[in-house]
PDB file of C-alpha atoms in Angstrom:
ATOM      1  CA  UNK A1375      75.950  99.119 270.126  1.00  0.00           C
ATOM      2  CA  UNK A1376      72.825  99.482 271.893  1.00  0.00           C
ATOM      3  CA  UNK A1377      70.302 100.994 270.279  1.00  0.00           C
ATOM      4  CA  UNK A1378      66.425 101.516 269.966  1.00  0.00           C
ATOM      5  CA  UNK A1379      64.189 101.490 266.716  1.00  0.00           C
ATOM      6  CA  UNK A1380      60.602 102.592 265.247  1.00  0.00           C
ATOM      7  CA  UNK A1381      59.589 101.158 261.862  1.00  0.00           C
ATOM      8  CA  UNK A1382      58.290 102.234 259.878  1.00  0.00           C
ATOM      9  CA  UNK A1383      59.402 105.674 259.921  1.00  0.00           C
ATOM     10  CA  UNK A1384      56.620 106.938 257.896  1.00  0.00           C
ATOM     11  CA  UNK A1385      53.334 105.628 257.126  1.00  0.00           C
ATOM     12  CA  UNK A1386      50.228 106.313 255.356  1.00  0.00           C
ATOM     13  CA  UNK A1387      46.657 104.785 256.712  1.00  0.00           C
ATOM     14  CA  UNK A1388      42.996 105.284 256.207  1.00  0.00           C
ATOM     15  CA  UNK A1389      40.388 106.244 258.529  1.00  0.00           C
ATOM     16  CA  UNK A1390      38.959 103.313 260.483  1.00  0.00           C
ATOM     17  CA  UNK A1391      42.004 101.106 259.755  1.00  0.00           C
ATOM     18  CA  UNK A1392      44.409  99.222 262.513  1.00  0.00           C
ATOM     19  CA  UNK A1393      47.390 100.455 262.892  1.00  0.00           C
ATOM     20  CA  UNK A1394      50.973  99.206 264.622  1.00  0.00           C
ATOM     21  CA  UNK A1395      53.667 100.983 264.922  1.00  0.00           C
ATOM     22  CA  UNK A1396      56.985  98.686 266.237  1.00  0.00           C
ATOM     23  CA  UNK A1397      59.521 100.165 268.970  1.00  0.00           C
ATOM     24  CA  UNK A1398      62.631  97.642 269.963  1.00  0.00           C
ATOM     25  CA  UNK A1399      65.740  98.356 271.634  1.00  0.00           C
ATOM     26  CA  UNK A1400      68.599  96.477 272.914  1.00  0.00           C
ATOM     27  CA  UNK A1401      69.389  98.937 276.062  1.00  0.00           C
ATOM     28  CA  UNK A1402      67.515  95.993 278.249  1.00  0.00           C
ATOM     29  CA  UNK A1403      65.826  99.251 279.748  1.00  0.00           C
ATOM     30  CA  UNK A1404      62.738  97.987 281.478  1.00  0.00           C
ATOM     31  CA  UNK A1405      60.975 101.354 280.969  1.00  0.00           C
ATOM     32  CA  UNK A1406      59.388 102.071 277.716  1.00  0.00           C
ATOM     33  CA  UNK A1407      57.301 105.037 276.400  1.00  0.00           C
ATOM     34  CA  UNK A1408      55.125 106.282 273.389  1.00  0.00           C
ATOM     35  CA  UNK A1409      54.359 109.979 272.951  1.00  0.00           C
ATOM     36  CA  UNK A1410      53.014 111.657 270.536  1.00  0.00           C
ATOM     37  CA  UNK A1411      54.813 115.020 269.013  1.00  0.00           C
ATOM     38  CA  UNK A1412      51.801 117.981 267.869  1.00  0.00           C
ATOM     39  CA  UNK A1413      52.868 121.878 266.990  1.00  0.00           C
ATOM     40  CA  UNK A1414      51.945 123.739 270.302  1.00  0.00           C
ATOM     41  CA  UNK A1415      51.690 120.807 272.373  1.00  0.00           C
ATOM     42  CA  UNK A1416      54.739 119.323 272.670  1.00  0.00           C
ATOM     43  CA  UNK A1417      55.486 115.750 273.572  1.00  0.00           C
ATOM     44  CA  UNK A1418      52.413 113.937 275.078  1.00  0.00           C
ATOM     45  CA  UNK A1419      52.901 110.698 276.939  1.00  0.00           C
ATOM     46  CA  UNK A1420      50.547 108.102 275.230  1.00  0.00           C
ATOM     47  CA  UNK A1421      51.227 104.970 277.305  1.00  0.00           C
ATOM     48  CA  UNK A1422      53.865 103.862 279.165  1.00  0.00           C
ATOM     49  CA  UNK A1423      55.508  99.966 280.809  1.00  0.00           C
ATOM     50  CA  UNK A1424      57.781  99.562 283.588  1.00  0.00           C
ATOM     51  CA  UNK A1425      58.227  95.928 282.849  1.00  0.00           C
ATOM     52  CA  UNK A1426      57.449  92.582 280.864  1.00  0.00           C
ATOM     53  CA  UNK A1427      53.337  92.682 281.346  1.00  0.00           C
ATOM     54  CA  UNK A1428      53.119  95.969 282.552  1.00  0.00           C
ATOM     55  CA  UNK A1429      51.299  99.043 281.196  1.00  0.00           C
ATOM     56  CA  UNK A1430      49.782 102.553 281.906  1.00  0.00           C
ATOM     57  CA  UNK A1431      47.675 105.226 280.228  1.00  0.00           C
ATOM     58  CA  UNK A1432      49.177 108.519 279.839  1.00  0.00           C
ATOM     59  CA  UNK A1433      47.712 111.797 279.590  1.00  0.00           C
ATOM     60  CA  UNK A1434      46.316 111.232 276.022  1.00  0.00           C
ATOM     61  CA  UNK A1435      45.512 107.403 275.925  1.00  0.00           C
ATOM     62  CA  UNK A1436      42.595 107.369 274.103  1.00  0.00           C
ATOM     63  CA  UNK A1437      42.195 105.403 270.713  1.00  0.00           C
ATOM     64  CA  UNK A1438      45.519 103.839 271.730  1.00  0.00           C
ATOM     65  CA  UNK A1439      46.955 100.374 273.493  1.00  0.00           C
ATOM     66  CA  UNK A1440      50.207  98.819 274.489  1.00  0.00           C
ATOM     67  CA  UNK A1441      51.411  95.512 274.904  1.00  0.00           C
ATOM     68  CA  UNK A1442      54.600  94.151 276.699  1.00  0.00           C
ATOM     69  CA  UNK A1443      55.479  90.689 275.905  1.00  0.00           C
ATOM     70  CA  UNK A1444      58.972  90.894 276.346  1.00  0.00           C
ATOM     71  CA  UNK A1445      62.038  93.482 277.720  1.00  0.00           C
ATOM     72  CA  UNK A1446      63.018  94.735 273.942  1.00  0.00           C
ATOM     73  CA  UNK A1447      59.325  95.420 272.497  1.00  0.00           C
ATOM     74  CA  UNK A1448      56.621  97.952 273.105  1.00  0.00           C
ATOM     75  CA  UNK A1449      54.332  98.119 270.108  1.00  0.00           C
ATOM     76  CA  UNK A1450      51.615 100.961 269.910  1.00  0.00           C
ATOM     77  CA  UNK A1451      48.289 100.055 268.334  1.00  0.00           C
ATOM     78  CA  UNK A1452      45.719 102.868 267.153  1.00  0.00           C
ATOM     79  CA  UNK A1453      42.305 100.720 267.206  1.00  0.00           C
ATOM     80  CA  UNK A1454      40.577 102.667 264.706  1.00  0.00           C
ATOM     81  CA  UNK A1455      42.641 105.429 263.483  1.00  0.00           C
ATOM     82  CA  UNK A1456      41.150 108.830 262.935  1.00  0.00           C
ATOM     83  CA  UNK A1457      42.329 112.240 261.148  1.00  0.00           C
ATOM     84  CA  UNK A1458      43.245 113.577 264.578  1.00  0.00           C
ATOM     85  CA  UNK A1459      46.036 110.833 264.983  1.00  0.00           C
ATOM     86  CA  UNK A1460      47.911 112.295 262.475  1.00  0.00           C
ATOM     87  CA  UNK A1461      51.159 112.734 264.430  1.00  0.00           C
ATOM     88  CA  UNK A1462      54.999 112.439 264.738  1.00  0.00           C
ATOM     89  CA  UNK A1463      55.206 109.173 267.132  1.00  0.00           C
ATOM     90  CA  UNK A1464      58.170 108.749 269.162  1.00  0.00           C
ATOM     91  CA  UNK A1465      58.980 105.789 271.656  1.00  0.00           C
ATOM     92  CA  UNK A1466      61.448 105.899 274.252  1.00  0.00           C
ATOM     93  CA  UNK A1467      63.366 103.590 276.930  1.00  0.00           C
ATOM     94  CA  UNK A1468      64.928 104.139 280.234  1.00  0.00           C
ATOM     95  CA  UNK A1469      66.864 102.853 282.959  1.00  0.00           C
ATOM     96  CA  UNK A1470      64.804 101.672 286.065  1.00  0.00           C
ATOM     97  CA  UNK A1471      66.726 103.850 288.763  1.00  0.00           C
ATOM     98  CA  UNK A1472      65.890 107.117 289.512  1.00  0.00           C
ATOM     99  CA  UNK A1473      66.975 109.567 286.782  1.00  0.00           C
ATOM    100  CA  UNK A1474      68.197 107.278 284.345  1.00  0.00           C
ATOM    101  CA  UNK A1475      69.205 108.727 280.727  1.00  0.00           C
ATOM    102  CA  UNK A1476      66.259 108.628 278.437  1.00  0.00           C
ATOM    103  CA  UNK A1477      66.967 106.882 274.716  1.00  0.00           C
ATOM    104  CA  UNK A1478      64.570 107.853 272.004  1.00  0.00           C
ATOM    105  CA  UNK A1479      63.754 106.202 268.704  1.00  0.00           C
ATOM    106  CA  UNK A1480      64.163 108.438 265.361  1.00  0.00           C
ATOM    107  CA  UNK A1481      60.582 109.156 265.162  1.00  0.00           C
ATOM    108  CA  UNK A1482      57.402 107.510 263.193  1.00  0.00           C
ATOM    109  CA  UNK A1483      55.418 110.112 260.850  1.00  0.00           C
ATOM    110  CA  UNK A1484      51.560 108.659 260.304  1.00  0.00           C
ATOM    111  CA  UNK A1485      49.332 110.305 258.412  1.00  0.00           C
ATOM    112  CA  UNK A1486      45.292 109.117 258.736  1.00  0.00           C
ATOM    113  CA  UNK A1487      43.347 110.367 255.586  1.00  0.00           C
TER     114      UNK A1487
ATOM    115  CA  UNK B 438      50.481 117.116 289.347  1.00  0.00           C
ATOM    116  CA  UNK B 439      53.882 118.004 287.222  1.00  0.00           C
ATOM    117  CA  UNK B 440      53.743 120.826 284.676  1.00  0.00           C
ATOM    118  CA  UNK B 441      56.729 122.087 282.261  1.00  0.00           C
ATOM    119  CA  UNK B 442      55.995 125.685 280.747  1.00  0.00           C
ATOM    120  CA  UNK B 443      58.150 127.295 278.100  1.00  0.00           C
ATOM    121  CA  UNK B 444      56.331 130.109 277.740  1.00  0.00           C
ATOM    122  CA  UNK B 445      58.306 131.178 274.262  1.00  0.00           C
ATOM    123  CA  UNK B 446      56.894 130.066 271.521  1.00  0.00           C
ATOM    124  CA  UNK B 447      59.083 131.083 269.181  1.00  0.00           C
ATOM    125  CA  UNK B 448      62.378 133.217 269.489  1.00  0.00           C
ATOM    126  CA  UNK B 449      64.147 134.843 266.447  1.00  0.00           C
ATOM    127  CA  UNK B 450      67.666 135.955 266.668  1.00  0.00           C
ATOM    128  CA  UNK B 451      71.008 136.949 264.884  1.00  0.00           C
ATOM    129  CA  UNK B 452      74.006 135.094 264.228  1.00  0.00           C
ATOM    130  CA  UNK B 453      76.390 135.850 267.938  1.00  0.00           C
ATOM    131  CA  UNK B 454      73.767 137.268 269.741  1.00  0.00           C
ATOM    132  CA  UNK B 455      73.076 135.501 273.187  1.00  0.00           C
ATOM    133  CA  UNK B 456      69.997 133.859 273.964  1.00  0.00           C
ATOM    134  CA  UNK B 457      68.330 132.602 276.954  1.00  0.00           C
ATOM    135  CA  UNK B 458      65.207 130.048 276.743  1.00  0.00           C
ATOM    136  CA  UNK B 459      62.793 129.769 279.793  1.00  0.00           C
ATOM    137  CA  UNK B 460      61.509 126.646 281.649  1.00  0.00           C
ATOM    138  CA  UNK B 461      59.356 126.939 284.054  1.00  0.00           C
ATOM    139  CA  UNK B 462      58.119 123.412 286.407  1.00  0.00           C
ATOM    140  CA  UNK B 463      55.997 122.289 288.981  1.00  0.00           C
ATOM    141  CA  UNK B 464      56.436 119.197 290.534  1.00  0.00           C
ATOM    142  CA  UNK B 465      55.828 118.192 294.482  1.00  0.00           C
ATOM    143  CA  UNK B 466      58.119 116.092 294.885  1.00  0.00           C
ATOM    144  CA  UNK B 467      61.416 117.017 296.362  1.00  0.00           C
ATOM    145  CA  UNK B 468      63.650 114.605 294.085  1.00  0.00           C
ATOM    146  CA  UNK B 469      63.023 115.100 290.844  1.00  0.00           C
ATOM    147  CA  UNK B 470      65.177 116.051 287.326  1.00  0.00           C
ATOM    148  CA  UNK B 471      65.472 118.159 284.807  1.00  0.00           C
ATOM    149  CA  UNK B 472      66.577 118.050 281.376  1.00  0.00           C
ATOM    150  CA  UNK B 473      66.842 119.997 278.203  1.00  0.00           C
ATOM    151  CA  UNK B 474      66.615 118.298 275.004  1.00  0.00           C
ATOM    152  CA  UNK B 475      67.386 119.970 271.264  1.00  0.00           C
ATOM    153  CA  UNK B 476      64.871 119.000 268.418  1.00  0.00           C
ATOM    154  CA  UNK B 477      67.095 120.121 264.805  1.00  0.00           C
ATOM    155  CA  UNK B 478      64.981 119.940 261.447  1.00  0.00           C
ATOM    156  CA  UNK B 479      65.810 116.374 261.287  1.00  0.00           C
ATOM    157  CA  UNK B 480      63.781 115.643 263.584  1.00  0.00           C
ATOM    158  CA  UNK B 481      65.723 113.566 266.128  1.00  0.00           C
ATOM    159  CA  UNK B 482      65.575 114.257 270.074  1.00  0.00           C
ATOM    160  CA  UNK B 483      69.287 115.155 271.094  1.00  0.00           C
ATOM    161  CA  UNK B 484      69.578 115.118 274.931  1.00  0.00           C
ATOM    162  CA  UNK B 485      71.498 118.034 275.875  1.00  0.00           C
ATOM    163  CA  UNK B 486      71.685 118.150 279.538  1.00  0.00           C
ATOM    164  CA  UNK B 487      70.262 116.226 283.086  1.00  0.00           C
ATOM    165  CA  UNK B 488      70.040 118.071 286.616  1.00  0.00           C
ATOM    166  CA  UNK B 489      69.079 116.655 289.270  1.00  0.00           C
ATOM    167  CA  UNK B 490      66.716 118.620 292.345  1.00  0.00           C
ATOM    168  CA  UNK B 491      69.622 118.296 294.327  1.00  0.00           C
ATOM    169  CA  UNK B 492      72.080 120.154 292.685  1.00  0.00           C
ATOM    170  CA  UNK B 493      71.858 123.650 292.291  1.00  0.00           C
ATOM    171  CA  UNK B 494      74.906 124.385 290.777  1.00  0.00           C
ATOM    172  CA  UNK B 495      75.230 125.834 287.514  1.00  0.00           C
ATOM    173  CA  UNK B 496      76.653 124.430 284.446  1.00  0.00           C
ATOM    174  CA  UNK B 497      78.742 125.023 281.473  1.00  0.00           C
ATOM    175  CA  UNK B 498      79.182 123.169 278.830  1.00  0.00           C
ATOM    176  CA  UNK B 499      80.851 125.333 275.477  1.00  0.00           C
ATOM    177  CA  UNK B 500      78.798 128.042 274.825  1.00  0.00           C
ATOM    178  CA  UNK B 501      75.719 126.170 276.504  1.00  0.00           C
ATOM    179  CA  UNK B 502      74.681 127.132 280.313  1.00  0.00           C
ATOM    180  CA  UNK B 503      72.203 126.387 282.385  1.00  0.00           C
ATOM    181  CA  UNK B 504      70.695 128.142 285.181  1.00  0.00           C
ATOM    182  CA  UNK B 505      68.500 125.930 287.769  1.00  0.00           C
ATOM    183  CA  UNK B 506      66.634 127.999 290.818  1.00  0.00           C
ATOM    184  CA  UNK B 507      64.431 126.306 292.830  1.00  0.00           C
ATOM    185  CA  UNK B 508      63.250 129.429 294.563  1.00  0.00           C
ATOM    186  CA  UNK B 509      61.595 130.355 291.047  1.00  0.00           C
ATOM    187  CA  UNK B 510      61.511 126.449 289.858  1.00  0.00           C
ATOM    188  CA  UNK B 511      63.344 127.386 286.727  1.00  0.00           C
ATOM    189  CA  UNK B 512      66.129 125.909 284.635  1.00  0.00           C
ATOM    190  CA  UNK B 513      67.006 128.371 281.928  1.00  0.00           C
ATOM    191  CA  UNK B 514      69.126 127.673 279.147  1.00  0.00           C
ATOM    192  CA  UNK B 515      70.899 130.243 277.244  1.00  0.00           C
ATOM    193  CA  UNK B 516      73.363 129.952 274.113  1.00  0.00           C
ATOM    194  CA  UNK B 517      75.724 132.369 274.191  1.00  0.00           C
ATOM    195  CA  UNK B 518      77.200 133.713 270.565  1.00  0.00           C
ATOM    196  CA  UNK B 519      74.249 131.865 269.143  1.00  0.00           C
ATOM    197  CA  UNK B 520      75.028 130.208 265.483  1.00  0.00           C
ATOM    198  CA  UNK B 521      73.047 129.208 262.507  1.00  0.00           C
ATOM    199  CA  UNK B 522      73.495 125.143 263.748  1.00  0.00           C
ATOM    200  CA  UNK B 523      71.698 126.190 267.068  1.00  0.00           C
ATOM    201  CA  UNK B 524      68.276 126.606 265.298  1.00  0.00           C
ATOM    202  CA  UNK B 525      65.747 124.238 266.522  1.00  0.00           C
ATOM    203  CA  UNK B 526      63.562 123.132 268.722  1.00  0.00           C
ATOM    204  CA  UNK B 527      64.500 122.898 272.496  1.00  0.00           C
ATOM    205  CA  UNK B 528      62.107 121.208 274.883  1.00  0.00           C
ATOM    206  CA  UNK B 529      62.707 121.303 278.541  1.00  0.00           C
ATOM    207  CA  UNK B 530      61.392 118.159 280.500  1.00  0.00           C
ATOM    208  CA  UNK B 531      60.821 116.877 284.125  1.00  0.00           C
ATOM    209  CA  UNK B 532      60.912 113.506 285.727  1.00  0.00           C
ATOM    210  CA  UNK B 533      59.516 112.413 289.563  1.00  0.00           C
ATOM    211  CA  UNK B 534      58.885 109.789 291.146  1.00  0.00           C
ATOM    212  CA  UNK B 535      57.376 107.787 288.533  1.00  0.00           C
ATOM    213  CA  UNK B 536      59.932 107.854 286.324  1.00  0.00           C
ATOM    214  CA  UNK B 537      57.539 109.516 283.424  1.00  0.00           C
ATOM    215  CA  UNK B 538      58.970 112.496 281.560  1.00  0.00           C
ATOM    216  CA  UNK B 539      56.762 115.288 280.745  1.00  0.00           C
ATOM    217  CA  UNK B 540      58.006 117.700 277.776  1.00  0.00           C
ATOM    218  CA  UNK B 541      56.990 121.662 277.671  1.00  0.00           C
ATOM    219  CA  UNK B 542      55.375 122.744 274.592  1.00  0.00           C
ATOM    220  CA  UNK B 543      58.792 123.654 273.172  1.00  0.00           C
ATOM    221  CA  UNK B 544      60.822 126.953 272.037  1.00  0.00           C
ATOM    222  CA  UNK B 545      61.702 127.249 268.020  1.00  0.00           C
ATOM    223  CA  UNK B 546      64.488 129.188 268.105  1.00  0.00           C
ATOM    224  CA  UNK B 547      65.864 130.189 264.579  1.00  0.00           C
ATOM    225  CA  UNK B 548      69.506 132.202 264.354  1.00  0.00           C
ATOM    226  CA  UNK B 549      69.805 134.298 261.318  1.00  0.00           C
ATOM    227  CA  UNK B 550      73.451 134.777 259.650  1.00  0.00           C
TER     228      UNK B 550
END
């Protein structure tokens, strides 16, 4: 069955220090997203890709990139991680036609002490 | 720009009471969807429903409805003889044109036996 993952699904880092968190799926959804999950915000869109090469800031980009290499991957670097990137991360993947079902991952939990 | 309000924070109710949660969106497009999406202490993001701008019409789904109005640009959801499993979060979301999805800030709604 298709699927998508995040690994790990929790994670410890210090301040300063590079961090990558994975997202891969098997829908062969050419959308992918990362947003982050706060108390009182919500889910924030952090970046997003349409396609192989493709990618686009979303409302809270900062301190954040994307790559997209190929269909299945869309890993989410934080540079230099900071306190205030403490955060459920969640990826998702959708269909390329106009309302398409959304498929999220299970979730990543990083702490930055 | 698209919005998604859910202006309750946090609702608190008995075990078979009914219990309706807000969403309130802005968009400016004219084709756009809507969807609800239940957040349990696990943590995983269960997709619960999709509307589309087009279709008015209510739905039912067990003790689940939804209400869409575009006069007041709501979709409210309401759980009718509300259980103990139904306690969560529920986040109502909006796609446009770009295919993004933008969350509200989320209702915690907890059912007491």
């Amino acid at each position: 069955d298709a699927e998508i993952t995040q690994s790990p699904r929790h994670k410890i880092t210090e301040t300063g220090r590079q961090v990558t968190l994975a997202c891969h799926q098997t829908w062969n959804h050419n959308n992918m997203f990362w947003y982050r999950q706060d108390l009182g915000h919500g889910l924030r869109l952090i970046h997003y890709s349409y396609g192989v090469h493709d990618t686009n800031k979303g409302e809270v980009s900062d301190g954040y990139s994307v790559s997209r290499s190929n269909t299945e991957d869309l890993p989410l670097t934080l540079e230099s991680a900071a306190s205030s990137q403490t955060s459920v991360y969640f990826c998702a993947s959708s269909e390329s036609i106009r309302g398409g079902g959304y498929t999220f991952g299970s979730g990543t939990r990083l702490t930055v002490v | 720009a698209q919005k998604v309000t859910q202006a309750q924070t946090e609702i608190s109710v008995v075990e078979k009471e009914d219990v309706t949660l807000d969403c309130v969106y802005e968009t400016r497009d004219t084709t756009y969807y809507l969807f609800w999406y239940k957040q349990p202490p696990s943590g995983e993001l269960v997709f619960l429903i999709r509307r589309n701008s087009f279709d008015e019409q209510n739905e039912i789904s067990g003790r689940y409805s939804w209400n869409f109005q575009k006069s007041t640009s709501s979709f409210n959801f309401t759980i009718t003889a509300s259980q103990v499993v139904d306690s969560a979060v529920y986040f109502c979301a909006l796609s446009e044109n770009t295919d993004k999805l933008i969350f509200g800030t989320g209702t915690r709604l907890q059912v007491f036996p």
